Coordinates of C-alpha atoms in Angstrom, one line a residue:
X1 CA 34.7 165.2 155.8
X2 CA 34.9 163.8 159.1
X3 CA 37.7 163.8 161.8
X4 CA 37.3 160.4 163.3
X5 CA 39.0 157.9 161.0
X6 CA 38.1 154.7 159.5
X7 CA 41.3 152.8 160.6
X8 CA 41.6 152.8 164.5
X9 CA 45.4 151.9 164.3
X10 CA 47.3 154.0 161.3
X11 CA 51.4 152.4 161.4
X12 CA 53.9 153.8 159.4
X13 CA 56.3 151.4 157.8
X14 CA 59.5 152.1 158.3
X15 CA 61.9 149.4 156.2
X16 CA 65.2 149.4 157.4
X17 CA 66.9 147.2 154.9
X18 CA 69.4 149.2 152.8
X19 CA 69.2 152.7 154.3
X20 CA 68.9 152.8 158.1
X21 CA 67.7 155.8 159.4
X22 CA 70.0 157.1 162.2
X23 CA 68.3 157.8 165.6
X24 CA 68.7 161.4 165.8
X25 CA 66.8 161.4 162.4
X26 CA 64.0 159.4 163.9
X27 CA 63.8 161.5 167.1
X28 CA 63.1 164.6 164.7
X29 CA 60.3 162.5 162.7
X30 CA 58.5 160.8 165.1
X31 CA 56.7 163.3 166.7
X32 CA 55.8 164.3 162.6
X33 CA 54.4 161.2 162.0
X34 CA 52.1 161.7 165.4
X35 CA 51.1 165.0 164.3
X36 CA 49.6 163.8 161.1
X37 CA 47.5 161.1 162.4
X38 CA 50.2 158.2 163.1
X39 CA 49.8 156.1 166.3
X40 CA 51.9 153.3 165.5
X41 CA 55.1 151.8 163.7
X42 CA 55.3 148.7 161.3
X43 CA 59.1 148.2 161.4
X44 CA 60.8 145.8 159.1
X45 CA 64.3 145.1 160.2
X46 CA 65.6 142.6 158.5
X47 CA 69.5 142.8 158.5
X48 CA 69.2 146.1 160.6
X49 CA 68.4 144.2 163.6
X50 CA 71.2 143.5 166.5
X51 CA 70.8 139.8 166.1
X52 CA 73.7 137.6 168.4
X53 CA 75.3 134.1 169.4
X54 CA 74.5 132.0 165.9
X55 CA 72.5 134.6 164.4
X56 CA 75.2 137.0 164.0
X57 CA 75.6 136.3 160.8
X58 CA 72.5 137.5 159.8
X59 CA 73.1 141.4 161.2
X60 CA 74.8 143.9 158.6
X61 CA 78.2 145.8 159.5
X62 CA 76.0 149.3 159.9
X63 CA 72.9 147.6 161.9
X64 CA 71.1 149.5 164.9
X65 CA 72.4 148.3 168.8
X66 CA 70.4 146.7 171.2
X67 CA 70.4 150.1 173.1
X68 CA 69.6 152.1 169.8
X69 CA 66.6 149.5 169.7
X70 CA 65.7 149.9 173.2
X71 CA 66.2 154.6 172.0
X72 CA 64.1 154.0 168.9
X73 CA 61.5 152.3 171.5
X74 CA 61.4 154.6 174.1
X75 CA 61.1 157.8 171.1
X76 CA 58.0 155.9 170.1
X77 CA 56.6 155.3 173.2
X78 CA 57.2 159.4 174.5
X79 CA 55.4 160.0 170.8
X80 CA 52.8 157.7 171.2
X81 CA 53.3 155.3 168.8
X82 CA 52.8 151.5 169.3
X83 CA 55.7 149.5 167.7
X84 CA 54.8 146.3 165.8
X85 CA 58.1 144.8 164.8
X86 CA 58.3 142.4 161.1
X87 CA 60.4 139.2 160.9
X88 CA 60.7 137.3 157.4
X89 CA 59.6 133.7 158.2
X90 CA 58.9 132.3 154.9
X91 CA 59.9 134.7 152.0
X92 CA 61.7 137.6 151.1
X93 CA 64.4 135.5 153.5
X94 CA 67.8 136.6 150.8
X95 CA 69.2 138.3 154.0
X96 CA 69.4 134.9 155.6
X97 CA 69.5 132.6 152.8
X98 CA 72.4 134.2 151.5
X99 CA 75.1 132.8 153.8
X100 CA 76.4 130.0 152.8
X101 CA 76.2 128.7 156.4
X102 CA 72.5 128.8 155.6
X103 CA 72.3 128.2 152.1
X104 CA 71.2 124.4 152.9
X105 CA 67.5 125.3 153.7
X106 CA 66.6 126.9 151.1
X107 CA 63.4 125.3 149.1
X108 CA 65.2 125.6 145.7
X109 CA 69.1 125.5 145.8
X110 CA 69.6 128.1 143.5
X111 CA 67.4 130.7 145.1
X112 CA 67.9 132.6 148.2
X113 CA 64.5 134.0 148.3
X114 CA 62.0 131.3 150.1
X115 CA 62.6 128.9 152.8
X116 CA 62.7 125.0 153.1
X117 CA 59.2 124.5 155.1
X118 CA 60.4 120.9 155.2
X119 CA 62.8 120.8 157.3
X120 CA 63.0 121.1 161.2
X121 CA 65.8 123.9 160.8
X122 CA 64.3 126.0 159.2
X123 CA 61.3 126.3 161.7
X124 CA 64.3 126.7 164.6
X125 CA 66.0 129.0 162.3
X126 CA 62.8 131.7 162.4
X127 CA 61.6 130.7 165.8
X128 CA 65.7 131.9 167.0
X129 CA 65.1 135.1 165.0
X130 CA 61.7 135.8 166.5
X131 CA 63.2 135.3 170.0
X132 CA 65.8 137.6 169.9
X133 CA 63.8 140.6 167.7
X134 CA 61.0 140.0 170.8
X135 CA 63.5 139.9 173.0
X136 CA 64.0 143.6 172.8
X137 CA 60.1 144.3 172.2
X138 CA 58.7 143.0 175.2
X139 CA 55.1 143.5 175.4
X140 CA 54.4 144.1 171.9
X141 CA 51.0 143.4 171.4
X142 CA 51.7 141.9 167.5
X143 CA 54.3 140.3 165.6
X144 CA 54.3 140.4 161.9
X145 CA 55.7 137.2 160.7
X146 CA 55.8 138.2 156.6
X147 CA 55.1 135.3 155.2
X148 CA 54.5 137.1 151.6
X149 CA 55.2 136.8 147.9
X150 CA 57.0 132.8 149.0
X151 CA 58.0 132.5 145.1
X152 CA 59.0 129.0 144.1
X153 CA 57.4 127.3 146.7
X154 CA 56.7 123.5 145.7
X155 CA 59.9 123.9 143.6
X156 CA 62.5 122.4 145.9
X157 CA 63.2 118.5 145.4
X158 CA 61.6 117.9 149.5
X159 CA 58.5 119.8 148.3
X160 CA 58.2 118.2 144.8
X161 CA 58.0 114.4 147.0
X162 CA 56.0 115.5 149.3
X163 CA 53.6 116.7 146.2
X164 CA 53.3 113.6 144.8
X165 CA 51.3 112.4 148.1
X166 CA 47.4 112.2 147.4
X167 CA 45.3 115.4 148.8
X168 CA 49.1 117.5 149.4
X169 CA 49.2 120.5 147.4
X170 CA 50.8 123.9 147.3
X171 CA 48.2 126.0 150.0
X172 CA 48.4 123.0 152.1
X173 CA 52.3 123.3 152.1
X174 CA 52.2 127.0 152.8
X175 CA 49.8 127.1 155.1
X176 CA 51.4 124.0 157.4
X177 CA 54.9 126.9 157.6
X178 CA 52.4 129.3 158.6
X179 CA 50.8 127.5 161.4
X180 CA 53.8 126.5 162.5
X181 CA 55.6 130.3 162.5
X182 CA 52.3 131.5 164.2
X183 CA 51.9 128.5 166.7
X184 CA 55.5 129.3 167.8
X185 CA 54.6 132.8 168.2
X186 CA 51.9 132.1 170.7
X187 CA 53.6 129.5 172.6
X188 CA 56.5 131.6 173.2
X189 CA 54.8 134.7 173.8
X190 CA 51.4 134.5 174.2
X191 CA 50.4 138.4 174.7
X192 CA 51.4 138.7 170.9
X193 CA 49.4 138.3 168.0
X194 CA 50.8 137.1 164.8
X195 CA 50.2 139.3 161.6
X196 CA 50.8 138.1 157.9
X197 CA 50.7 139.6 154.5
X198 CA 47.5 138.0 153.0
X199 CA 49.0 137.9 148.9
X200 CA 49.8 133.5 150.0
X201 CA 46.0 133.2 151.2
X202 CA 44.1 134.8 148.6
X203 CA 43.5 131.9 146.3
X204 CA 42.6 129.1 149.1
X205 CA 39.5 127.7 148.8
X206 CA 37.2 128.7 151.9
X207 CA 37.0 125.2 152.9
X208 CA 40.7 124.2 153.0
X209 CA 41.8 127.9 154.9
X210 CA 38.9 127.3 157.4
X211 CA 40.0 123.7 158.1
X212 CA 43.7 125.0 157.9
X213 CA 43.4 126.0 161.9
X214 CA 45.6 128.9 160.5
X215 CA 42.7 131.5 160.7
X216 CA 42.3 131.2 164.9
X217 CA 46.3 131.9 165.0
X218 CA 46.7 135.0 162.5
X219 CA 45.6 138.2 161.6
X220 CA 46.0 138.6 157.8
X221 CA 46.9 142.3 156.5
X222 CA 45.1 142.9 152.8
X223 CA 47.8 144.8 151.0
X224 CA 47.1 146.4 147.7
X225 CA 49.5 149.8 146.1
X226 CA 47.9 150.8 143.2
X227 CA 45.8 154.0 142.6
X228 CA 42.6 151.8 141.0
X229 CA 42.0 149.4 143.8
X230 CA 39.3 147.2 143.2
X231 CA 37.2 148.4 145.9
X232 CA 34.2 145.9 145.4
X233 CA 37.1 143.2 145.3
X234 CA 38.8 143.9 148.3
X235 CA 35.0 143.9 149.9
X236 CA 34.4 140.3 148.8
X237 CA 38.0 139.3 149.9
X238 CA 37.0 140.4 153.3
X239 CA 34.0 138.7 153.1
X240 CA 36.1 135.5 152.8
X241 CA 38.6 135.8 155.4
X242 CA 35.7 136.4 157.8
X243 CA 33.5 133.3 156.6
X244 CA 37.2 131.6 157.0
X245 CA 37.5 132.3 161.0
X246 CA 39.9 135.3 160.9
X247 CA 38.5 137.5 163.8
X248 CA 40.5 140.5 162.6
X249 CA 41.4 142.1 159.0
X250 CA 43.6 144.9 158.6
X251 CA 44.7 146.4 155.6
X252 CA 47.9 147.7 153.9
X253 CA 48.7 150.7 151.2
X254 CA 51.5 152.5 150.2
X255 CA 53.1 156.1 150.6
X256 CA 56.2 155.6 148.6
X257 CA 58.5 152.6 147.0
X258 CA 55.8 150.9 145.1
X259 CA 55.9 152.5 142.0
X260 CA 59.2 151.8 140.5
X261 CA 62.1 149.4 141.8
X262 CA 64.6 153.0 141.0
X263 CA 62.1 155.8 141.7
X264 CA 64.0 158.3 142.7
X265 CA 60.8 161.0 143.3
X266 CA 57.5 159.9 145.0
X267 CA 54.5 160.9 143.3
X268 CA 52.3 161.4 145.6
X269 CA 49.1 161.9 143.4
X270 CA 49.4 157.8 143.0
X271 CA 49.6 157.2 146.6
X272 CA 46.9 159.8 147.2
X273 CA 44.5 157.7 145.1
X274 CA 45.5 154.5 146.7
X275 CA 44.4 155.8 150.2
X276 CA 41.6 157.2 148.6
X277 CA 40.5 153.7 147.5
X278 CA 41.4 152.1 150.9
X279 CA 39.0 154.7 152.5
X280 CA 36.1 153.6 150.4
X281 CA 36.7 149.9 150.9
X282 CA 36.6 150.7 154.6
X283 CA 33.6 152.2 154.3
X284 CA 31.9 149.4 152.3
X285 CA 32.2 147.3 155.0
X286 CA 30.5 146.7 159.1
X287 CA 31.9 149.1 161.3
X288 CA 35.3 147.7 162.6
X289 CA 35.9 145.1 160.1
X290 CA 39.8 146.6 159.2
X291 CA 41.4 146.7 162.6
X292 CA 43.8 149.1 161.0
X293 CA 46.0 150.3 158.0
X294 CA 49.7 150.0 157.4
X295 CA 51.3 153.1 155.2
X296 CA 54.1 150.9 153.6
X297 CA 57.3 153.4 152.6
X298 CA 59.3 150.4 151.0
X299 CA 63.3 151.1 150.7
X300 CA 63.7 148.8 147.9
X301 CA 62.4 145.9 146.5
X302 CA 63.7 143.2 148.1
X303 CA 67.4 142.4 149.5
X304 CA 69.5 142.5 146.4
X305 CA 67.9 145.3 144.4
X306 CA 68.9 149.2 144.3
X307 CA 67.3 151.8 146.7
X308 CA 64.1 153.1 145.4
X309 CA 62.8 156.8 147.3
X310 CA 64.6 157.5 150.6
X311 CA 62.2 158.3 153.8
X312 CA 63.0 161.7 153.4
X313 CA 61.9 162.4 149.9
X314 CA 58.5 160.7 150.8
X315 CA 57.3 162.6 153.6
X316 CA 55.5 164.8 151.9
X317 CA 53.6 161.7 150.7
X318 CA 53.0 160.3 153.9
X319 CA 52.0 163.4 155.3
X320 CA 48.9 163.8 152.4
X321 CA 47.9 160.2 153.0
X322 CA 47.8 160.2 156.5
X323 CA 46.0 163.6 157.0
X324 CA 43.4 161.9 154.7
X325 CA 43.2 158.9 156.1
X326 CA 42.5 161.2 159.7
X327 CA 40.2 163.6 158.0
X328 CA 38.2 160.8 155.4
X329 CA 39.4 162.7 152.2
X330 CA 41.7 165.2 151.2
X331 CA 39.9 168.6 150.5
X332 CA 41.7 172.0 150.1
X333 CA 41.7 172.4 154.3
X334 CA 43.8 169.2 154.3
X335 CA 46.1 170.5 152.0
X336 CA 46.4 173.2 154.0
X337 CA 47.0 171.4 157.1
X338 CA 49.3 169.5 155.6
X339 CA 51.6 172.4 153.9
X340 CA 51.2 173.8 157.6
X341 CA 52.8 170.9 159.4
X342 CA 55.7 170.3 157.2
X343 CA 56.4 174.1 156.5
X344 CA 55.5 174.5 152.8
X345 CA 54.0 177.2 151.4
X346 CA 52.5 175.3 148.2
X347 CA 52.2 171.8 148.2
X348 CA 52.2 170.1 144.7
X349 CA 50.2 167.1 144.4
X350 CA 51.1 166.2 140.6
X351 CA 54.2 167.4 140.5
X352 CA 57.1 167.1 143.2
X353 CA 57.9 170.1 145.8
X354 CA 60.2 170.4 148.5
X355 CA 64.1 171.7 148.8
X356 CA 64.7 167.9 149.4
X357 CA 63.2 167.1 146.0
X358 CA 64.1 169.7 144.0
X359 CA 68.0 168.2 145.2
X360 CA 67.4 164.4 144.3
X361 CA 66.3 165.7 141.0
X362 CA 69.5 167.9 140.3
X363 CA 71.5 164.4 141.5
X364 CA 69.2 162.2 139.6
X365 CA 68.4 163.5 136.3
X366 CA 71.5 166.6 135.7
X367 CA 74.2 165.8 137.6
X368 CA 74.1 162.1 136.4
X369 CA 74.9 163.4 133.1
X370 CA 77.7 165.2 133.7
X371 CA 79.3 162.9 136.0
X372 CA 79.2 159.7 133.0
X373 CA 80.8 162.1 130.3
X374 CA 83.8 162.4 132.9
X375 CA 83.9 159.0 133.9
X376 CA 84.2 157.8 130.1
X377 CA 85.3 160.3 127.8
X378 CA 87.9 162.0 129.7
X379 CA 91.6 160.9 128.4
X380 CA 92.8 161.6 132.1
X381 CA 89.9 159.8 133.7
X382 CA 90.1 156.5 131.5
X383 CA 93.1 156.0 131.1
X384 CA 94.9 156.9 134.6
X385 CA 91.1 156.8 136.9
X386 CA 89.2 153.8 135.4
X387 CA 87.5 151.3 137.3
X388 CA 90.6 149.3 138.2
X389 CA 92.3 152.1 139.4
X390 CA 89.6 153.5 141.6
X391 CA 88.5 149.4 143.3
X392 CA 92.4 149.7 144.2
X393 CA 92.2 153.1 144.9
X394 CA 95.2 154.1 142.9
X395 CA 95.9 157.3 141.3
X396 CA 99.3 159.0 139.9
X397 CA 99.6 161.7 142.0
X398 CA 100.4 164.2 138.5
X399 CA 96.7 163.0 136.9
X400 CA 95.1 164.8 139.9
X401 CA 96.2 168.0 138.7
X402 CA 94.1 167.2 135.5
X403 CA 91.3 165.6 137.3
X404 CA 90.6 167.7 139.9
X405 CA 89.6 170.9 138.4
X406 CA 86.7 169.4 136.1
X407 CA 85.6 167.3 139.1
X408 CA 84.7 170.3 140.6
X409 CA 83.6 172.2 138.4

């Protein structure tokens, strides 16, 4: 195994919607994530962000300051870590969409998910939102735009008209929003590249993405979670972009919140393989083709769905992947190196080790129990605690006395 890496830039994604890590936390990690191989930060703000004037809609109750942005900056920058901050421009937009004040551009009425490309709003809408987020990252030598998984796009009555029109299809539609996002991008703030998520470009013909324009404005980041990667796949999918006009590739896995939309516990021996894969598909390739890899750590699923593992339970994952990423496979040294740097003594790769972990499962799996047979066989509990009483917060002050004792128990 060899110390110098494949990937010349290795970010750590850290997705903020849902469970924000406070600053103090970060402060503690950062300089982790720098020990084990991590010079930069993919970070995914969504409603987290300090957004203001007619975008403070978007920004929820608990999200970061501008001066805890401009602290979680400078912690990066004192640990070496380049921040490349991720705005929704196309999909994945329920954080905006959801406001009713919004709720008229998105591409299907119903749906909060995917955004109206047709309308001039919606492109002032994202460009606003880009603003302010670069705003506060001033220099940032990337932007990630999103632009991924854009379901029902062509569903929307503007998009189903605009269909009917010879030679307009779906790629054509999506990649007119993307040109768009990116060319605002680089008008605005030219030192900063665009990135996207490359799931929307996979299936264009070669032909219609090189004529597109779209490959001399964006980067395109391959993503891919699983443990069997198709490694010759991938290979020929690079292949494409570059015939296409996309100057630089990079590529995306996963250290935790792929495997389950309610994992509670990382396993790590998934997310092991999957950087295992990436490695070979790096290798497959001319020197240099992946400018870099994102580790991915999603929080959950998308805006409206439950928390999947927190950042704390997957460190141990992150720490295996990006010591093998650094060291081009994960032999027993690595494992050493890694039990060494976060304080283990035995590191379990197929099972799931840690004081952390060994307390999510004690909430997760035995506590849960315990807690439902109170909640709805209990006389006292249903009857003067139910559901109604507890939204209202409204309790007869004797039941307590009943109550009490077997909560704590």
């Amino acid at each position: 195994m060899s110390g110098s890496s494949l990937f010349k830039m290795r970010l750590v994604h850290l997705d903020l919607k849902g469970a924000p890590p406070k600053v103090s936390y970060l402060a503690e990690v950062f300089p982790l994530f720098h020990a084990l191989g991590a010079n930069g930060l993919l970070i995914e703000y969504e409603d987290m962000f300090p957004y203001k004037g007619h975008l403070r809609l978007l920004r929820a109750q608990h999200a970061y300051s501008p001066s805890e942005i401009k602290e979680i900056l400078h912690l990066a920058t004192l640990n070496e870590l380049e921040v490349v901050p991720l705005v929704q421009t196309f999909g994945h937009m329920e954080f905006v969409l959801k406001h009713e004040a919004l709720a008229h551009l998105r591409e299907v009425a119903f749906f909060p998910n995917t955004l109206n490309p047709h309308e001039a709003e919606s492109l002032a809408l994202v460009g606003a939102m880009i603003d302010q987020v670069m705003e506060l990252h001033p220099g940032a030598r990337w932007l990630h735009v999103g632009c991924d998984e854009v379901y029902y796009l062509g569903e929307g009555e503007a998009s189903r008209q605009w269909l009917q029109q010879e030679q307009n299809n779906k790629a054509r539609l999506c990649l007119s929003h993307v040109k768009a996002v990116a060319s605002h991008v680089l008008a605005r703030h030219p030192a900063t590249k665009p990135l996207v998520w490359d799931d929307m470009l996979r299936d264009i013909p070669e032909d219609q993405l090189s004529a597109s324009g779209v490959p001399q404005l964006v980067e395109p980041m391959l993503w891919d979670y699983t443990a069997d990667l198709d490694v010759h796949g991938k290979a020929l999918l690079m292949e494409k972009y570059q015939k296409c006009g996309f100057r630089q590739l990079w590529a995306a896995s996963a250290f935790k919140g792929a495997t389950g939309v309610s994992q509670a516990l990382t396993p790590i021996e998934h997310h092991l393989r999957n950087h295992m894969q990436w490695l070979q598909v790096a290798a497959h390739g001319p020197a240099d083709t992946l400018q870099g890899i994102v580790l991915t750590g999603w929080q959950r699923y998308d805006h409206f769905s439950v928390l999947c593992e927190l950042l704390p339970v997957g460190i141990p994952s992150l720490a295996v992947c990006l010591q093998s990423l650094l060291q081009g496979g994960f032999a027993e040294d690595v494992k050493t190196r890694v039990e060494n740097f976060l304080g283990m003594p035995s590191l379990e790769i197929t099972g799931f080790t840690s004081d952390i972990l060994a307390l999510v499962t004690q909430v997760g799996l035995h506590l849960r129990s315990s807690v439902d047979e109170m909640l709805y066989r209990d006389r006292y509990v249903t009857g003067w605690f139910s559901s109604y009483h507890r939204r209202r917060k409204l309790i007869h002050p004797v039941m307590i006395q009943h109550i009490q004792p077997q909560a704590l128990r």
